[in-house]
C-alpha atoms as an extended CHARMM CRD file, in Angstrom:
* protein
*
       192  EXT
         1         1  UNK       CA             13.3940000000       17.6670000000       -0.9580000000  PROA      1               0.0000000000
         2         2  UNK       CA             11.0990000000       15.8440000000       -3.3790000000  PROA      2               0.0000000000
         3         3  UNK       CA             11.6500000000       12.2650000000       -4.4820000000  PROA      3               0.0000000000
         4         4  UNK       CA             10.4520000000       11.3220000000       -7.9590000000  PROA      4               0.0000000000
         5         5  UNK       CA              9.4960000000        7.6970000000       -8.4610000000  PROA      5               0.0000000000
         6         6  UNK       CA              9.3520000000        5.6650000000      -11.6610000000  PROA      6               0.0000000000
         7         7  UNK       CA              5.6890000000        6.4070000000      -12.3350000000  PROA      7               0.0000000000
         8         8  UNK       CA              6.0560000000       10.1910000000      -11.9430000000  PROA      8               0.0000000000
         9         9  UNK       CA              4.7860000000       10.1320000000       -8.3710000000  PROA      9               0.0000000000
        10        10  UNK       CA              6.3700000000       13.0390000000       -6.5240000000  PROA      10              0.0000000000
        11        11  UNK       CA              6.8920000000       12.4860000000       -2.8140000000  PROA      11              0.0000000000
        12        12  UNK       CA              7.7830000000       15.4080000000       -0.5700000000  PROA      12              0.0000000000
        13        13  UNK       CA             10.3400000000       14.1420000000        1.9290000000  PROA      13              0.0000000000
        14        14  UNK       CA             10.9800000000       17.4790000000        3.6540000000  PROA      14              0.0000000000
        15        15  UNK       CA              8.7930000000       16.7480000000        6.6930000000  PROA      15              0.0000000000
        16        16  UNK       CA              9.6720000000       14.0580000000        9.2110000000  PROA      16              0.0000000000
        17        17  UNK       CA              7.6180000000       12.7990000000       12.1180000000  PROA      17              0.0000000000
        18        18  UNK       CA              9.4630000000       11.9550000000       15.3410000000  PROA      18              0.0000000000
        19        19  UNK       CA              6.6420000000        9.5270000000       16.1770000000  PROA      19              0.0000000000
        20        20  UNK       CA              7.9020000000        6.1270000000       15.0750000000  PROA      20              0.0000000000
        21        21  UNK       CA              9.4220000000        2.9680000000       16.4480000000  PROA      21              0.0000000000
        22        22  UNK       CA             11.1460000000       -0.2170000000       15.4650000000  PROA      22              0.0000000000
        23        23  UNK       CA              9.4710000000       -2.8960000000       13.3950000000  PROA      23              0.0000000000
        24        24  UNK       CA             10.9650000000       -5.4450000000       15.7840000000  PROA      24              0.0000000000
        25        25  UNK       CA             12.0130000000       -7.7090000000       12.9360000000  PROA      25              0.0000000000
        26        26  UNK       CA              8.5410000000       -7.7030000000       11.3050000000  PROA      26              0.0000000000
        27        27  UNK       CA              8.1710000000       -7.3720000000        7.5310000000  PROA      27              0.0000000000
        28        28  UNK       CA              5.4980000000       -4.8300000000        6.5750000000  PROA      28              0.0000000000
        29        29  UNK       CA              2.8690000000       -6.8010000000        4.6730000000  PROA      29              0.0000000000
        30        30  UNK       CA             -0.3670000000       -4.8560000000        5.2980000000  PROA      30              0.0000000000
        31        31  UNK       CA             -1.1730000000       -1.3580000000        4.0020000000  PROA      31              0.0000000000
        32        32  UNK       CA             -3.7870000000        0.5680000000        5.9730000000  PROA      32              0.0000000000
        33        33  UNK       CA             -5.7160000000        3.4880000000        4.4530000000  PROA      33              0.0000000000
        34        34  UNK       CA             -6.9600000000        6.3140000000        6.6830000000  PROA      34              0.0000000000
        35        35  UNK       CA             -9.0620000000        9.4530000000        6.1930000000  PROA      35              0.0000000000
        36        36  UNK       CA             -7.4540000000       12.1780000000        8.2840000000  PROA      36              0.0000000000
        37        37  UNK       CA            -10.4970000000       14.0370000000        9.6140000000  PROA      37              0.0000000000
        38        38  UNK       CA             -8.4310000000       17.1050000000        8.8310000000  PROA      38              0.0000000000
        39        39  UNK       CA             -6.5670000000       19.1130000000        6.2410000000  PROA      39              0.0000000000
        40        40  UNK       CA             -3.2460000000       18.2860000000        4.5920000000  PROA      40              0.0000000000
        41        41  UNK       CA             -0.9600000000       20.9610000000        6.0660000000  PROA      41              0.0000000000
        42        42  UNK       CA             -2.4500000000       20.9970000000        9.5640000000  PROA      42              0.0000000000
        43        43  UNK       CA             -2.6120000000       17.1870000000        9.5530000000  PROA      43              0.0000000000
        44        44  UNK       CA              1.0830000000       16.9400000000        8.7000000000  PROA      44              0.0000000000
        45        45  UNK       CA              1.8960000000       19.5750000000       11.3370000000  PROA      45              0.0000000000
        46        46  UNK       CA              0.0620000000       17.5180000000       13.9410000000  PROA      46              0.0000000000
        47        47  UNK       CA              1.6120000000       14.1870000000       12.9540000000  PROA      47              0.0000000000
        48        48  UNK       CA              5.0750000000       15.7910000000       13.0160000000  PROA      48              0.0000000000
        49        49  UNK       CA              4.5380000000       17.0210000000       16.5760000000  PROA      49              0.0000000000
        50        50  UNK       CA              5.8260000000       14.8910000000       19.4810000000  PROA      50              0.0000000000
        51        51  UNK       CA              2.5850000000       15.7930000000       21.2970000000  PROA      51              0.0000000000
        52        52  UNK       CA              0.5560000000       13.8110000000       18.7650000000  PROA      52              0.0000000000
        53        53  UNK       CA              2.0470000000       10.4230000000       19.6630000000  PROA      53              0.0000000000
        54        54  UNK       CA              0.6820000000        9.3980000000       16.2430000000  PROA      54              0.0000000000
        55        55  UNK       CA              2.0780000000        9.2810000000       12.7230000000  PROA      55              0.0000000000
        56        56  UNK       CA              1.6880000000        7.8860000000        9.2310000000  PROA      56              0.0000000000
        57        57  UNK       CA              4.1340000000        6.8200000000        6.5710000000  PROA      57              0.0000000000
        58        58  UNK       CA              2.4770000000        8.9020000000        3.8250000000  PROA      58              0.0000000000
        59        59  UNK       CA             -0.0520000000       11.7510000000        3.7260000000  PROA      59              0.0000000000
        60        60  UNK       CA             -1.9580000000       12.4780000000        0.4840000000  PROA      60              0.0000000000
        61        61  UNK       CA             -3.6600000000       15.8410000000       -0.1340000000  PROA      61              0.0000000000
        62        62  UNK       CA             -6.9730000000       16.2300000000       -1.9710000000  PROA      62              0.0000000000
        63        63  UNK       CA             -5.0330000000       17.6610000000       -4.9250000000  PROA      63              0.0000000000
        64        64  UNK       CA             -2.8080000000       14.5550000000       -5.0530000000  PROA      64              0.0000000000
        65        65  UNK       CA              0.3030000000       15.9380000000       -3.3670000000  PROA      65              0.0000000000
        66        66  UNK       CA              2.0720000000       13.3490000000       -1.2440000000  PROA      66              0.0000000000
        67        67  UNK       CA              4.3750000000       13.6780000000        1.7560000000  PROA      67              0.0000000000
        68        68  UNK       CA              6.4460000000       10.9470000000        3.3870000000  PROA      68              0.0000000000
        69        69  UNK       CA              6.6060000000       11.3740000000        7.1680000000  PROA      69              0.0000000000
        70        70  UNK       CA              8.0980000000        8.0470000000        8.3160000000  PROA      70              0.0000000000
        71        71  UNK       CA             10.5200000000        5.7380000000        6.5050000000  PROA      71              0.0000000000
        72        72  UNK       CA              9.1610000000        2.3360000000        5.5010000000  PROA      72              0.0000000000
        73        73  UNK       CA             11.7210000000        0.4830000000        7.6140000000  PROA      73              0.0000000000
        74        74  UNK       CA             10.2240000000        2.1580000000       10.7100000000  PROA      74              0.0000000000
        75        75  UNK       CA              6.9260000000        1.5940000000       12.4690000000  PROA      75              0.0000000000
        76        76  UNK       CA              4.5260000000        4.5700000000       12.1860000000  PROA      76              0.0000000000
        77        77  UNK       CA              2.0700000000        5.0500000000       15.0470000000  PROA      77              0.0000000000
        78        78  UNK       CA             -1.2920000000        4.9080000000       13.3050000000  PROA      78              0.0000000000
        79        79  UNK       CA             -2.5070000000        1.3170000000       13.5810000000  PROA      79              0.0000000000
        80        80  UNK       CA             -1.8050000000        0.3550000000       17.1580000000  PROA      80              0.0000000000
        81        81  UNK       CA             -3.6560000000       -2.7190000000       18.2420000000  PROA      81              0.0000000000
        82        82  UNK       CA             -3.2720000000       -4.1280000000       21.7030000000  PROA      82              0.0000000000
        83        83  UNK       CA             -2.6620000000       -7.7290000000       22.6610000000  PROA      83              0.0000000000
        84        84  UNK       CA             -2.8290000000       -7.4190000000       26.4370000000  PROA      84              0.0000000000
        85        85  UNK       CA             -6.3780000000       -6.3660000000       27.3500000000  PROA      85              0.0000000000
        86        86  UNK       CA             -9.1920000000       -8.3010000000       25.6410000000  PROA      86              0.0000000000
        87        87  UNK       CA            -11.8160000000       -5.7070000000       26.6360000000  PROA      87              0.0000000000
        88        88  UNK       CA             -9.9160000000       -2.9000000000       24.8370000000  PROA      88              0.0000000000
        89        89  UNK       CA            -11.5750000000       -1.8530000000       21.5360000000  PROA      89              0.0000000000
        90        90  UNK       CA             -8.1220000000       -2.1200000000       19.9220000000  PROA      90              0.0000000000
        91        91  UNK       CA             -7.6490000000       -5.7730000000       20.9480000000  PROA      91              0.0000000000
        92        92  UNK       CA             -6.1230000000       -7.5710000000       17.9550000000  PROA      92              0.0000000000
        93        93  UNK       CA             -8.4950000000      -10.5650000000       18.0980000000  PROA      93              0.0000000000
        94        94  UNK       CA            -11.4440000000       -8.2030000000       17.4190000000  PROA      94              0.0000000000
        95        95  UNK       CA            -10.2240000000       -7.7510000000       13.8550000000  PROA      95              0.0000000000
        96        96  UNK       CA            -12.0990000000       -9.5700000000       11.1120000000  PROA      96              0.0000000000
        97        97  UNK       CA             -8.8640000000       -9.8670000000        9.1460000000  PROA      97              0.0000000000
        98        98  UNK       CA             -6.7870000000      -13.0210000000        9.6560000000  PROA      98              0.0000000000
        99        99  UNK       CA             -3.5270000000      -11.1460000000        9.0700000000  PROA      99              0.0000000000
       100       100  UNK       CA             -4.4080000000       -8.9950000000       12.1000000000  PROA      100             0.0000000000
       101       101  UNK       CA             -6.2610000000      -11.3130000000       14.5060000000  PROA      101             0.0000000000
       102       102  UNK       CA             -3.5690000000      -14.0050000000       14.4350000000  PROA      102             0.0000000000
       103       103  UNK       CA             -0.6920000000      -11.7190000000       15.4730000000  PROA      103             0.0000000000
       104       104  UNK       CA             -0.4300000000      -10.9450000000       19.1910000000  PROA      104             0.0000000000
       105       105  UNK       CA              1.4470000000       -7.6380000000       18.7720000000  PROA      105             0.0000000000
       106       106  UNK       CA              0.8180000000       -4.0370000000       17.8010000000  PROA      106             0.0000000000
       107       107  UNK       CA             -0.2000000000       -3.8420000000       14.1420000000  PROA      107             0.0000000000
       108       108  UNK       CA              2.1280000000       -0.8440000000       13.8170000000  PROA      108             0.0000000000
       109       109  UNK       CA              5.0050000000       -3.3020000000       13.5800000000  PROA      109             0.0000000000
       110       110  UNK       CA              3.8500000000       -4.9040000000       10.3120000000  PROA      110             0.0000000000
       111       111  UNK       CA              1.7020000000       -2.2250000000        8.6570000000  PROA      111             0.0000000000
       112       112  UNK       CA              2.2790000000        0.7610000000        6.3970000000  PROA      112             0.0000000000
       113       113  UNK       CA             -0.0740000000        3.7170000000        6.8460000000  PROA      113             0.0000000000
       114       114  UNK       CA             -1.4050000000        6.0970000000        4.2120000000  PROA      114             0.0000000000
       115       115  UNK       CA             -3.4030000000        9.0820000000        5.4620000000  PROA      115             0.0000000000
       116       116  UNK       CA             -5.7300000000       10.8920000000        3.0400000000  PROA      116             0.0000000000
       117       117  UNK       CA             -6.8520000000       14.4710000000        3.5820000000  PROA      117             0.0000000000
       118       118  UNK       CA            -10.6090000000       14.4830000000        4.1240000000  PROA      118             0.0000000000
       119       119  UNK       CA            -13.5500000000       14.1490000000        6.4500000000  PROA      119             0.0000000000
       120       120  UNK       CA            -16.0200000000       11.3100000000        6.9620000000  PROA      120             0.0000000000
       121       121  UNK       CA            -18.8890000000       13.8410000000        7.2660000000  PROA      121             0.0000000000
       122       122  UNK       CA            -18.0840000000       14.9700000000        3.7060000000  PROA      122             0.0000000000
       123       123  UNK       CA            -18.2910000000       11.4140000000        2.3910000000  PROA      123             0.0000000000
       124       124  UNK       CA            -14.7820000000       10.1990000000        3.2230000000  PROA      124             0.0000000000
       125       125  UNK       CA            -14.1290000000        9.2790000000       -0.4040000000  PROA      125             0.0000000000
       126       126  UNK       CA            -10.9390000000        9.9160000000       -2.3230000000  PROA      126             0.0000000000
       127       127  UNK       CA            -10.8160000000       12.6760000000       -4.9060000000  PROA      127             0.0000000000
       128       128  UNK       CA             -9.7710000000       11.6840000000       -8.4510000000  PROA      128             0.0000000000
       129       129  UNK       CA             -6.3380000000       13.1470000000       -7.7280000000  PROA      129             0.0000000000
       130       130  UNK       CA             -6.0160000000       11.1960000000       -4.4650000000  PROA      130             0.0000000000
       131       131  UNK       CA             -7.0740000000        7.9920000000       -6.2290000000  PROA      131             0.0000000000
       132       132  UNK       CA             -4.4560000000        8.5150000000       -8.9470000000  PROA      132             0.0000000000
       133       133  UNK       CA             -1.7480000000        9.2100000000       -6.3390000000  PROA      133             0.0000000000
       134       134  UNK       CA             -2.9090000000        6.2200000000       -4.2620000000  PROA      134             0.0000000000
       135       135  UNK       CA             -2.4700000000        3.8760000000       -7.2420000000  PROA      135             0.0000000000
       136       136  UNK       CA              1.0660000000        5.1500000000       -7.8710000000  PROA      136             0.0000000000
       137       137  UNK       CA              1.8530000000        5.1310000000       -4.1510000000  PROA      137             0.0000000000
       138       138  UNK       CA              0.7290000000        1.5190000000       -3.6780000000  PROA      138             0.0000000000
       139       139  UNK       CA              2.9680000000        0.4880000000       -6.5830000000  PROA      139             0.0000000000
       140       140  UNK       CA              5.8410000000        2.5010000000       -5.0980000000  PROA      140             0.0000000000
       141       141  UNK       CA              5.3740000000        0.9270000000       -1.6530000000  PROA      141             0.0000000000
       142       142  UNK       CA              5.2570000000       -2.5650000000       -3.1450000000  PROA      142             0.0000000000
       143       143  UNK       CA              8.5030000000       -1.9260000000       -5.0300000000  PROA      143             0.0000000000
       144       144  UNK       CA             10.2630000000       -0.4160000000       -1.9700000000  PROA      144             0.0000000000
       145       145  UNK       CA              9.1710000000       -3.2590000000        0.3360000000  PROA      145             0.0000000000
       146       146  UNK       CA             10.4550000000       -5.7590000000       -2.2370000000  PROA      146             0.0000000000
       147       147  UNK       CA             13.8130000000       -3.9530000000       -2.2820000000  PROA      147             0.0000000000
       148       148  UNK       CA             14.0480000000       -3.5650000000        1.5200000000  PROA      148             0.0000000000
       149       149  UNK       CA             12.6290000000       -6.9240000000        2.6330000000  PROA      149             0.0000000000
       150       150  UNK       CA             12.5610000000       -9.1410000000       -0.4830000000  PROA      150             0.0000000000
       151       151  UNK       CA              8.7860000000       -9.4500000000       -0.0690000000  PROA      151             0.0000000000
       152       152  UNK       CA              6.0490000000       -8.4130000000       -2.5210000000  PROA      152             0.0000000000
       153       153  UNK       CA              2.9110000000       -7.1940000000       -0.8020000000  PROA      153             0.0000000000
       154       154  UNK       CA             -0.0810000000       -8.7860000000       -2.5770000000  PROA      154             0.0000000000
       155       155  UNK       CA             -2.4480000000       -6.1450000000       -3.8740000000  PROA      155             0.0000000000
       156       156  UNK       CA             -5.6330000000       -7.6730000000       -2.4790000000  PROA      156             0.0000000000
       157       157  UNK       CA             -8.2280000000       -6.9230000000        0.2180000000  PROA      157             0.0000000000
       158       158  UNK       CA             -6.3540000000       -8.9320000000        2.8370000000  PROA      158             0.0000000000
       159       159  UNK       CA             -3.2180000000       -6.8240000000        2.4810000000  PROA      159             0.0000000000
       160       160  UNK       CA             -4.7200000000       -3.4150000000        1.5690000000  PROA      160             0.0000000000
       161       161  UNK       CA             -7.5210000000       -2.3230000000        3.8740000000  PROA      161             0.0000000000
       162       162  UNK       CA             -9.1190000000        0.7160000000        5.4190000000  PROA      162             0.0000000000
       163       163  UNK       CA             -8.4880000000        1.5090000000        9.0720000000  PROA      163             0.0000000000
       164       164  UNK       CA            -12.0520000000        0.5880000000       10.0130000000  PROA      164             0.0000000000
       165       165  UNK       CA            -11.3200000000       -2.9840000000        8.9020000000  PROA      165             0.0000000000
       166       166  UNK       CA             -8.2610000000       -3.2570000000       11.1430000000  PROA      166             0.0000000000
       167       167  UNK       CA            -10.2830000000       -3.3130000000       14.3700000000  PROA      167             0.0000000000
       168       168  UNK       CA            -13.8380000000       -2.1590000000       13.5640000000  PROA      168             0.0000000000
       169       169  UNK       CA            -14.8660000000       -1.3850000000       17.1530000000  PROA      169             0.0000000000
       170       170  UNK       CA            -11.9970000000        1.0880000000       17.5510000000  PROA      170             0.0000000000
       171       171  UNK       CA            -12.2530000000        3.1630000000       14.3520000000  PROA      171             0.0000000000
       172       172  UNK       CA            -15.5860000000        2.2220000000       12.7360000000  PROA      172             0.0000000000
       173       173  UNK       CA            -15.5960000000        5.0200000000       10.1310000000  PROA      173             0.0000000000
       174       174  UNK       CA            -11.9400000000        5.6640000000        9.2640000000  PROA      174             0.0000000000
       175       175  UNK       CA            -11.5290000000        4.9140000000        5.5720000000  PROA      175             0.0000000000
       176       176  UNK       CA            -14.9400000000        3.2140000000        5.3900000000  PROA      176             0.0000000000
       177       177  UNK       CA            -15.8990000000        4.9570000000        2.1380000000  PROA      177             0.0000000000
       178       178  UNK       CA            -12.6140000000        4.5290000000        0.2900000000  PROA      178             0.0000000000
       179       179  UNK       CA            -13.3330000000        2.4430000000       -2.7960000000  PROA      179             0.0000000000
       180       180  UNK       CA            -10.6960000000       -0.2150000000       -2.2240000000  PROA      180             0.0000000000
       181       181  UNK       CA            -12.1230000000       -2.4340000000       -4.9850000000  PROA      181             0.0000000000
       182       182  UNK       CA            -11.5250000000        0.2630000000       -7.6230000000  PROA      182             0.0000000000
       183       183  UNK       CA             -8.1350000000        1.0760000000       -6.1650000000  PROA      183             0.0000000000
       184       184  UNK       CA             -7.0020000000       -2.5530000000       -6.3290000000  PROA      184             0.0000000000
       185       185  UNK       CA             -8.4010000000       -3.0390000000       -9.8390000000  PROA      185             0.0000000000
       186       186  UNK       CA             -6.4050000000       -0.0220000000      -11.0480000000  PROA      186             0.0000000000
       187       187  UNK       CA             -3.2220000000       -1.1140000000       -9.2230000000  PROA      187             0.0000000000
       188       188  UNK       CA             -3.4390000000       -4.6780000000      -10.5230000000  PROA      188             0.0000000000
       189       189  UNK       CA             -3.9870000000       -3.4560000000      -14.1060000000  PROA      189             0.0000000000
       190       190  UNK       CA             -0.6210000000       -1.6940000000      -13.8600000000  PROA      190             0.0000000000
       191       191  UNK       CA              1.0110000000       -4.8430000000      -12.4900000000  PROA      191             0.0000000000
       192       192  UNK       CA             -0.0060000000       -6.9030000000      -15.5500000000  PROA      192             0.0000000000
């Protein structure tokens, strides 16, 4: 089944990950961008396996195809921070982002994850097709969160960040080379 959104973004909803949890009453207000270190089909297969104990809300292929693996009202397992052990590299206070380091809980509860097919060793940048899909997807997410939670996610660098910015010591390269500035410029042009 494919869902078509207002801006012609096609989202494949045929694959579902069993790896998700409750948001525990949290409103998703941070979008985290990941580079998969893998390919689209095998990445989706892995994230849809119970063995993975990991997931993402959306997965975007290099050619711009997009799959939705976890519903937005659920917590995907891709941004887990810890709040119990300060020496853990995932400890929430190690984040440089105020929206992360002031919340003593797993970031999975208030984040939305987008995984992009790719590899850091190959540059870890989005293809033109991924960038175009990412712009439409960010607009789609913003609209859906507004409908579900009556909250508009600001399209800025505090609310849209790469995984390496979540807790840099844990995932120092994930999404590091995604051009978030260009992405946000293009999203905000469409919001005007």
